Short mmCIF file of C-alpha atoms and ligand atoms in Angstrom, two decimals:
data_model
loop_
_atom_site.label_atom_id
_atom_site.label_comp_id
_atom_site.label_asym_id
_atom_site.label_seq_id
_atom_site.Cartn_x
_atom_site.Cartn_y
_atom_site.Cartn_z
CA MET V 1 232.00 143.26 190.52
CA ASN V 2 228.27 143.23 190.24
CA VAL V 3 227.54 142.32 186.58
CA ASP V 4 223.99 143.79 186.76
CA LEU V 5 223.44 147.35 185.78
CA THR V 6 222.17 149.63 188.53
CA GLU V 7 218.77 151.32 188.01
CA ASP V 8 220.54 154.58 186.92
CA GLN V 9 222.76 152.70 184.44
CA GLN V 10 219.76 150.88 183.08
CA MET V 11 217.94 154.16 182.62
CA ILE V 12 220.86 155.60 180.65
CA LYS V 13 221.01 152.46 178.52
CA GLU V 14 217.28 152.88 177.72
CA LEU V 15 217.62 156.54 176.94
CA ALA V 16 220.59 155.93 174.58
CA ALA V 17 218.84 152.97 172.95
CA LYS V 18 215.70 154.90 172.31
CA PHE V 19 217.48 157.77 170.69
CA ALA V 20 219.78 155.52 168.76
CA GLN V 21 217.05 153.21 167.44
CA GLU V 22 214.71 156.06 166.56
CA GLN V 23 217.07 158.74 165.34
CA LEU V 24 220.23 156.99 164.15
CA LYS V 25 219.57 153.45 163.00
CA PRO V 26 216.96 154.31 160.28
CA GLN V 27 219.39 157.00 158.87
CA ALA V 28 222.77 155.32 159.31
CA ALA V 29 223.01 154.19 155.64
CA LYS V 30 222.18 157.71 154.57
CA PHE V 31 224.75 159.20 156.95
CA GLU V 32 227.31 156.97 155.30
CA GLU V 33 226.28 157.86 151.79
CA ASP V 34 226.42 161.64 152.67
CA GLU V 35 229.67 161.05 154.66
CA GLU V 36 228.16 163.26 157.32
CA ILE V 37 226.31 163.06 160.61
CA PRO V 38 223.76 165.86 160.47
CA PRO V 39 224.83 168.63 162.92
CA GLU V 40 221.36 168.61 164.54
CA ILE V 41 221.93 165.03 165.56
CA LEU V 42 225.11 165.92 167.38
CA GLN V 43 223.35 168.92 168.99
CA GLU V 44 220.51 166.64 170.11
CA LEU V 45 223.02 164.19 171.63
CA GLY V 46 224.54 167.19 173.44
CA SER V 47 221.31 168.36 174.78
CA LEU V 48 220.57 164.82 176.05
CA GLY V 49 223.90 164.88 177.90
CA PHE V 50 225.74 162.43 175.66
CA MET V 51 228.54 164.62 174.55
CA GLY V 52 230.00 165.13 178.07
CA MET V 53 228.82 162.00 179.89
CA MET V 54 231.47 161.92 182.61
CA VAL V 55 231.98 165.62 182.85
CA PRO V 56 230.76 167.02 186.26
CA GLU V 57 227.38 168.55 186.15
CA ASP V 58 228.68 171.99 187.28
CA LEU V 59 230.78 172.10 184.15
CA GLY V 60 227.87 171.30 181.84
CA GLY V 61 228.23 167.48 181.77
CA ALA V 62 226.00 164.64 182.81
CA GLY V 63 228.21 163.48 185.73
CA LEU V 64 227.84 159.80 184.89
CA ASP V 65 230.03 156.88 185.81
CA ALA V 66 232.23 154.91 183.42
CA VAL V 67 229.85 151.97 183.20
CA SER V 68 226.94 154.19 182.19
CA TYR V 69 229.20 155.73 179.62
CA ALA V 70 230.15 152.30 178.15
CA VAL V 71 226.56 151.15 177.91
CA ALA V 72 225.51 154.43 176.18
CA ILE V 73 228.36 154.07 173.62
CA GLU V 74 227.35 150.54 172.96
CA GLU V 75 223.80 151.48 172.32
CA ILE V 76 224.78 154.33 169.98
CA ALA V 77 227.26 152.07 168.11
CA ARG V 78 224.53 149.40 167.77
CA ALA V 79 222.70 151.91 165.69
CA ASP V 80 225.49 153.89 163.91
CA ALA V 81 229.18 153.27 164.58
CA SER V 82 230.23 156.64 163.04
CA THR V 83 228.07 158.53 165.51
CA ALA V 84 229.50 156.43 168.32
CA VAL V 85 233.09 157.36 167.52
CA THR V 86 232.28 160.94 167.08
CA VAL V 87 230.68 161.00 170.45
CA ALA V 88 233.44 158.81 172.02
CA VAL V 89 236.33 161.00 170.95
CA ASN V 90 234.55 164.13 172.26
CA ASN V 91 233.90 162.38 175.63
CA SER V 92 236.90 160.21 176.56
CA LEU V 93 239.74 161.84 174.73
CA VAL V 94 238.80 165.52 174.75
CA CYS V 95 236.47 166.07 177.77
CA GLY V 96 238.49 163.42 179.58
CA ILE V 97 241.74 165.37 179.25
CA PHE V 98 240.13 168.65 180.32
CA THR V 99 238.46 166.98 183.34
CA GLU V 100 241.57 165.25 184.51
CA PHE V 101 244.47 167.54 183.61
CA ALA V 102 243.26 171.11 182.87
CA SER V 103 243.37 173.98 185.41
CA ASP V 104 240.07 175.23 186.90
CA GLU V 105 240.17 178.26 184.59
CA GLN V 106 240.71 176.09 181.49
CA LYS V 107 237.89 173.79 182.62
CA LYS V 108 235.52 176.68 183.04
CA LYS V 109 236.45 178.19 179.72
CA PHE V 110 236.62 175.13 177.40
CA LEU V 111 234.54 172.26 178.97
CA PRO V 112 230.92 173.45 179.06
CA PRO V 113 230.53 174.01 175.24
CA LEU V 114 232.20 170.62 174.58
CA ALA V 115 230.10 168.81 177.19
CA LYS V 116 226.91 170.28 175.82
CA GLY V 117 227.79 169.46 172.15
CA GLU V 118 227.93 173.16 171.17
CA LYS V 119 231.53 172.57 170.11
CA ILE V 120 233.01 169.33 168.99
CA GLY V 121 236.48 168.33 170.14
CA SER V 122 239.32 166.43 168.49
CA TYR V 123 242.45 164.82 169.81
CA ALA V 124 245.48 165.33 167.54
CA LEU V 125 248.34 162.99 168.25
CA THR V 126 248.98 160.98 165.16
CA GLU V 127 251.35 162.20 162.42
CA PRO V 128 252.75 160.56 159.27
CA GLU V 129 255.82 159.36 161.22
CA ALA V 130 254.16 158.95 164.59
CA GLY V 131 251.52 156.25 164.68
CA THR V 132 252.02 153.40 167.11
CA ASP V 133 255.29 155.14 167.92
CA ALA V 134 253.35 158.14 169.24
CA GLY V 135 256.33 159.68 170.92
CA ASN V 136 257.95 160.41 167.63
CA VAL V 137 255.84 163.54 167.14
CA GLN V 138 257.51 165.99 164.79
CA THR V 139 255.13 168.98 165.26
CA THR V 140 256.95 171.65 167.15
CA ALA V 141 255.73 174.27 169.61
CA VAL V 142 258.32 177.07 170.19
CA LEU V 143 257.79 179.54 172.95
CA ASP V 144 257.77 183.16 171.69
CA GLY V 145 256.81 185.58 174.47
CA ASP V 146 253.45 184.49 175.87
CA HIS V 147 252.63 182.30 172.85
CA TYR V 148 253.70 178.94 171.36
CA VAL V 149 254.44 179.03 167.63
CA VAL V 150 253.22 175.67 166.28
CA ASN V 151 254.35 174.12 163.02
CA GLY V 152 253.39 170.56 161.73
CA THR V 153 250.72 168.30 160.34
CA LYS V 154 248.47 165.83 162.11
CA THR V 155 246.88 162.92 160.19
CA PHE V 156 243.77 160.76 160.66
CA ILE V 157 242.19 163.10 163.18
CA THR V 158 238.63 162.05 164.07
CA ASN V 159 236.25 165.03 164.17
CA GLY V 160 239.11 167.07 162.58
CA GLY V 161 236.88 168.91 160.15
CA LEU V 162 234.16 169.57 162.70
CA ALA V 163 236.33 170.53 165.56
CA GLY V 164 235.85 173.73 167.40
CA THR V 165 238.45 172.75 169.97
CA VAL V 166 241.53 170.66 169.20
CA LEU V 167 243.82 169.05 171.73
CA LEU V 168 247.15 169.12 170.07
CA PHE V 169 250.35 167.26 171.06
CA ALA V 170 253.56 169.00 169.99
CA SER V 171 257.19 168.90 170.87
CA THR V 172 258.80 171.83 172.81
CA ASN V 173 262.13 170.02 172.88
CA LYS V 174 263.08 167.60 170.12
CA GLU V 175 266.18 166.36 172.06
CA LEU V 176 263.92 165.00 174.80
CA LYS V 177 261.96 163.06 172.21
CA ALA V 178 258.83 161.47 173.71
CA LYS V 179 259.52 163.37 177.04
CA GLY V 180 259.54 166.69 175.20
CA LEU V 181 255.86 166.81 174.27
CA CYS V 182 253.15 169.19 175.52
CA CYS V 183 249.44 169.36 175.17
CA LEU V 184 247.96 172.61 173.70
CA VAL V 185 244.37 173.75 173.16
CA VAL V 186 243.91 175.13 169.68
CA GLU V 187 240.58 176.76 168.69
CA LYS V 188 238.80 176.95 165.37
CA GLY V 189 239.69 180.28 163.81
CA ASN V 190 243.12 180.36 165.41
CA PRO V 191 245.36 181.98 162.69
CA GLY V 192 247.75 179.41 161.22
CA PHE V 193 245.43 176.46 161.93
CA SER V 194 243.56 174.88 158.97
CA VAL V 195 241.85 171.62 158.20
CA GLY V 196 243.70 169.75 155.36
CA SER V 197 242.24 166.92 153.32
CA ARG V 198 239.44 164.67 154.52
CA GLU V 199 240.23 160.94 154.49
CA LYS V 200 238.17 158.52 152.34
CA LYS V 201 237.69 155.46 154.53
CA MET V 202 236.65 151.82 154.18
CA GLY V 203 234.08 152.16 156.93
CA MET V 204 232.67 154.59 159.48
CA ARG V 205 232.39 156.90 156.54
CA ALA V 206 230.04 159.40 158.25
CA ALA V 207 232.76 160.11 160.83
CA ASN V 208 234.86 163.14 159.81
CA VAL V 209 238.52 162.11 159.76
CA SER V 210 240.91 164.77 158.52
CA GLU V 211 244.32 166.17 158.33
CA LEU V 212 245.09 169.19 160.55
CA VAL V 213 247.75 171.71 159.47
CA PHE V 214 249.52 174.17 161.72
CA GLU V 215 251.65 176.86 160.04
CA ASN V 216 253.19 179.38 162.36
CA CYS V 217 250.03 178.98 164.43
CA ARG V 218 250.26 181.13 167.57
CA VAL V 219 248.67 179.48 170.57
CA PRO V 220 248.49 181.40 173.91
CA LYS V 221 250.78 179.96 176.56
CA GLU V 222 247.75 179.74 178.90
CA ASN V 223 246.31 177.20 176.59
CA ARG V 224 248.93 174.60 177.60
CA ILE V 225 247.35 171.75 179.59
CA GLY V 226 249.75 170.46 182.22
CA GLU V 227 253.44 171.08 182.10
CA GLU V 228 255.89 170.93 179.19
CA GLY V 229 257.06 167.36 178.99
CA GLN V 230 253.79 165.92 180.23
CA GLY V 231 252.15 165.64 176.79
CA LEU V 232 252.68 161.96 176.13
CA LYS V 233 251.49 161.05 179.66
CA ILE V 234 248.32 163.05 179.15
CA ALA V 235 247.72 161.54 175.72
CA PHE V 236 248.26 157.95 176.92
CA THR V 237 246.13 158.45 180.05
CA ALA V 238 243.30 159.58 177.87
CA LEU V 239 243.73 156.57 175.55
CA ASP V 240 243.22 154.24 178.52
CA SER V 241 239.65 155.61 178.93
CA GLY V 242 239.20 155.84 175.19
CA ARG V 243 239.93 152.20 174.80
CA ILE V 244 236.97 151.30 177.11
CA SER V 245 234.73 153.32 174.75
CA ILE V 246 236.17 151.66 171.58
CA ALA V 247 235.58 148.27 173.28
CA ALA V 248 231.91 149.37 173.95
CA GLN V 249 231.69 150.56 170.41
CA ALA V 250 232.91 147.16 169.13
CA VAL V 251 230.37 145.44 171.35
CA GLY V 252 227.60 147.56 169.86
CA ILE V 253 228.62 146.83 166.25
CA ALA V 254 228.90 143.11 167.03
CA GLN V 255 225.48 143.08 168.76
CA ALA V 256 223.86 144.84 165.76
CA ALA V 257 225.41 142.28 163.36
CA PHE V 258 224.18 139.41 165.62
CA ASP V 259 220.64 140.79 165.71
CA GLU V 260 220.59 141.04 161.93
CA ALA V 261 221.95 137.45 161.67
CA VAL V 262 219.31 136.06 163.95
CA GLN V 263 216.48 137.77 162.17
CA TYR V 264 217.72 136.83 158.74
CA SER V 265 218.30 133.21 159.71
CA LYS V 266 214.69 132.92 160.82
CA GLN V 267 213.37 134.40 157.57
CA ARG V 268 215.65 132.89 154.87
CA GLN V 269 214.36 129.55 153.64
CA GLN V 270 216.54 126.96 151.90
CA PHE V 271 215.78 123.28 151.47
CA GLY V 272 212.16 124.08 152.57
CA ARG V 273 212.97 125.36 156.01
CA PRO V 274 214.45 128.51 157.71
CA ILE V 275 218.30 128.33 157.69
CA CYS V 276 218.22 128.82 161.56
CA GLN V 277 217.12 125.17 161.71
CA PHE V 278 220.50 124.02 160.41
CA GLN V 279 222.94 123.20 163.11
CA ALA V 280 225.79 124.85 161.22
CA ILE V 281 223.90 128.18 161.54
CA GLN V 282 222.86 127.63 165.13
CA PHE V 283 226.48 126.95 166.23
CA MET V 284 227.62 130.15 164.51
CA LEU V 285 224.93 132.08 166.33
CA ALA V 286 225.81 130.35 169.70
CA ASP V 287 229.47 131.27 169.30
CA MET V 288 228.67 134.81 168.28
CA ALA V 289 226.42 135.45 171.30
CA THR V 290 228.99 133.91 173.72
CA ARG V 291 231.86 136.06 172.41
CA ILE V 292 229.72 139.23 172.51
CA GLU V 293 228.72 138.56 176.13
CA ALA V 294 232.35 137.94 177.08
CA ALA V 295 233.45 141.19 175.36
CA ARG V 296 230.67 143.15 177.09
CA LEU V 297 231.69 141.85 180.51
CA LEU V 298 235.43 142.63 179.92
CA THR V 299 234.32 146.18 178.85
CA HIS V 300 232.11 146.68 181.93
CA ARG V 301 234.89 145.26 184.09
CA ALA V 302 237.40 147.80 182.74
CA ALA V 303 234.91 150.57 183.38
CA HIS V 304 234.18 149.29 186.87
CA ILE V 305 237.94 149.28 187.71
CA LYS V 306 238.27 152.87 186.33
CA GLU V 307 235.50 153.87 188.68
CA GLN V 308 237.41 152.53 191.63
CA GLY V 309 240.14 155.09 190.95
CA VAL V 310 242.87 152.48 190.44
CA ARG V 311 245.14 151.85 187.45
CA PHE V 312 243.11 150.22 184.65
CA SER V 313 245.39 150.34 181.59
CA THR V 314 245.73 146.49 181.29
CA GLU V 315 242.03 145.88 181.70
CA ALA V 316 241.12 148.64 179.19
CA SER V 317 243.51 147.13 176.63
CA MET V 318 242.18 143.65 177.27
CA ALA V 319 238.64 144.89 176.67
CA LYS V 320 239.55 146.79 173.56
CA LEU V 321 241.65 143.89 172.16
CA PHE V 322 239.02 141.22 172.78
CA ALA V 323 236.05 143.33 171.86
CA SER V 324 237.49 144.68 168.55
CA GLU V 325 238.63 141.25 167.43
CA THR V 326 235.22 139.82 168.49
CA ALA V 327 233.40 142.54 166.41
CA THR V 328 235.44 141.68 163.37
CA TRP V 329 234.80 137.95 163.83
CA VAL V 330 231.09 138.30 164.62
CA CYS V 331 230.54 140.52 161.58
CA THR V 332 232.33 137.88 159.35
CA LYS V 333 229.92 135.18 160.65
CA ALA V 334 226.88 137.54 160.34
CA LEU V 335 227.87 138.13 156.68
CA GLN V 336 228.27 134.44 156.18
CA ILE V 337 224.83 133.67 157.57
CA HIS V 338 223.45 136.20 155.04
CA GLY V 339 225.18 134.28 152.18
CA GLY V 340 225.42 136.37 148.96
CA TYR V 341 222.99 138.95 150.30
CA GLY V 342 225.43 139.85 153.07
CA TYR V 343 227.88 140.98 150.47
CA MET V 344 225.38 143.46 149.06
CA LYS V 345 224.91 147.02 150.20
CA ASP V 346 221.17 146.54 150.63
CA TYR V 347 221.95 144.60 153.92
CA ALA V 348 223.35 146.40 156.99
CA VAL V 349 225.85 143.63 157.78
CA GLU V 350 227.91 144.80 154.83
CA ARG V 351 228.43 148.13 156.62
CA TYR V 352 228.90 146.59 160.12
CA PHE V 353 231.60 144.34 158.56
CA ARG V 354 233.55 147.40 157.30
CA ASP V 355 232.88 149.47 160.46
CA ALA V 356 234.04 146.70 162.77
CA ARG V 357 237.48 146.55 161.22
CA LEU V 358 238.50 149.99 162.34
CA THR V 359 238.04 149.16 166.02
CA GLU V 360 241.17 146.92 165.73
CA ILE V 361 243.17 149.92 164.49
CA TYR V 362 242.41 153.25 166.11
CA GLU V 363 243.27 154.27 169.72
CA GLY V 364 246.05 151.63 169.32
CA THR V 365 246.18 148.58 167.05
CA SER V 366 245.59 145.09 168.43
CA GLU V 367 249.42 144.73 168.46
CA ALA V 368 249.69 147.90 170.56
CA GLN V 369 247.05 146.52 173.03
CA ARG V 370 249.08 143.26 173.37
CA MET V 371 252.12 145.38 174.16
CA VAL V 372 250.27 147.30 176.92
CA ILE V 373 248.80 144.09 178.34
CA ALA V 374 252.19 142.31 178.41
CA ARG V 375 253.83 145.35 179.97
CA GLY V 376 251.11 145.31 182.67
CA LEU V 377 251.54 141.64 183.25
CA LEU V 378 255.32 141.81 183.52
CA ARG V 379 255.51 144.97 185.69
C1 FAD H 401 239.81 156.18 160.90
C2 FAD H 401 240.91 156.58 161.82
C3 FAD H 401 240.73 157.46 162.82
C4 FAD H 401 241.69 157.91 163.71
N1 FAD H 401 241.47 158.85 164.64
C5 FAD H 401 242.55 159.44 165.25
C6 FAD H 401 242.43 160.59 166.16
O1 FAD H 401 241.28 161.13 166.31
N2 FAD H 401 243.45 161.08 166.73
C7 FAD H 401 244.72 160.54 166.56
O2 FAD H 401 245.67 161.06 167.09
N3 FAD H 401 244.96 159.49 165.78
C8 FAD H 401 243.84 158.84 165.18
N4 FAD H 401 244.02 157.74 164.35
C9 FAD H 401 245.41 157.13 164.24
C10 FAD H 401 245.48 155.72 164.85
O3 FAD H 401 245.48 155.74 166.22
C11 FAD H 401 246.73 155.12 164.19
O4 FAD H 401 246.38 154.78 162.82
C12 FAD H 401 247.12 153.82 164.97
O5 FAD H 401 247.55 154.06 166.20
C13 FAD H 401 248.24 153.08 164.14
O6 FAD H 401 249.24 153.93 163.71
P1 FAD H 401 249.65 153.90 162.18
O7 FAD H 401 248.44 153.94 161.33
O8 FAD H 401 250.69 154.86 161.89
O9 FAD H 401 250.22 152.37 161.99
P2 FAD H 401 251.72 151.96 162.33
O10 FAD H 401 252.11 152.40 163.66
O11 FAD H 401 252.62 152.29 161.19
O12 FAD H 401 251.57 150.42 162.31
C14 FAD H 401 251.58 149.59 161.15
C15 FAD H 401 251.57 148.11 161.64
O13 FAD H 401 252.75 147.79 162.45
C16 FAD H 401 252.36 147.39 163.68
N5 FAD H 401 253.32 147.84 164.74
C17 FAD H 401 253.84 149.10 164.84
N6 FAD H 401 254.71 149.13 165.87
C18 FAD H 401 254.79 147.84 166.34
C19 FAD H 401 255.57 147.25 167.43
N7 FAD H 401 256.43 148.00 168.19
N8 FAD H 401 255.42 145.93 167.59
C20 FAD H 401 254.58 145.19 166.87
N9 FAD H 401 253.82 145.75 165.87
C21 FAD H 401 253.92 147.06 165.61
C22 FAD H 401 250.93 147.93 163.95
O14 FAD H 401 250.22 147.20 164.93
C23 FAD H 401 250.39 147.83 162.60
O15 FAD H 401 249.95 146.52 162.36
C24 FAD H 401 242.97 157.31 163.55
C25 FAD H 401 243.17 156.29 162.60
C26 FAD H 401 242.18 155.95 161.73
C27 FAD H 401 242.45 154.83 160.70
#
């Protein structure tokens, strides 16, 4: 693998960094306070091509490769992690499933507005009794003529309250358990579909994470992606790609925390000199930079392998596991370097510390990543 970015990848990185540093970073604390990313920000990201980065151009996307996608998510997360996850779910989980599994008709109908950011997508798998055990979905989809009648509740759904298009995983046959799931497209305004309560979170507070409720919701049969029984396979395949983007997000948060720590250590004086002159601080900075670089390389490697068209589940999970645990570790050190000030809301590291923690949980916990990696190694 060539570790240098190509000219095109470097260009995408610079475009994402410019937008993120100018439009997101200065407002990230306000987004968090308001618990909202202004809709015009998402529209602008859409018009720049960041909402459908790997969607083919003829379907409204930017037609980029997986490494470009990872570097763009890293730059967005470096400025605002909430925006990064909003964008990442739309890209890897929602557009990714349409691109890989939908029929040509479904692609033409649903993908362009998602790829252009005119509609926001969400991916609804998790339920109160189906977290890591994702196959234990209780939501049912019963065929009635040319419609499925859907009943159930989904929890913790990113973009849930914003979503114009929901990819819903439901069971058409409870006896088949995990093998009885299907993937359905539900649109905003579909009778029987409503957004439930919005979650109050520790971090990434600007990201909209909500409950979705389906009560005798009639979904046209032609909105089924793939076959009955393929739902979990579709959901898990999308998560492989999603994990590369969460790894990239974690690298972005870690890099932002590191940047703040370096700057602060040069400014803060104790014992008559900047604290960066103390070896204890220098060693923390050295370890932080080394781990961030390793996390970035694992992330780019997973993206590179995905581009080769071969199986990349193990590498994606390795990248997500290492990058998310690195982000938490780096943010802890960045906070430590800030001393008491790092514990105060006036300093960005306080937010990074809370944001980082989530990357170890969603799209599969660290324990789930270790299970995927071990399965890959023992196959
Ligand atoms: C902010 C946020 C946003 C989210 N967004 C989405 C979304 O957009 N769409 C969606 O579908 N879901 C989403 N999720 C759900 C997320 O993917 C789940 O929370 C996650 O997979 C863990 O499931 P759980 O919370 O039910 O934990 P549980 O599965 O109950 O796990 C609890 C603990 O047990 C451990 N554990 C469980 N099973 C095992 C095992 N077999 N071996 C070892 N340890 C195990 C876990 O690692 C964890 O430490 C989101 C979650 C959050 C917090």
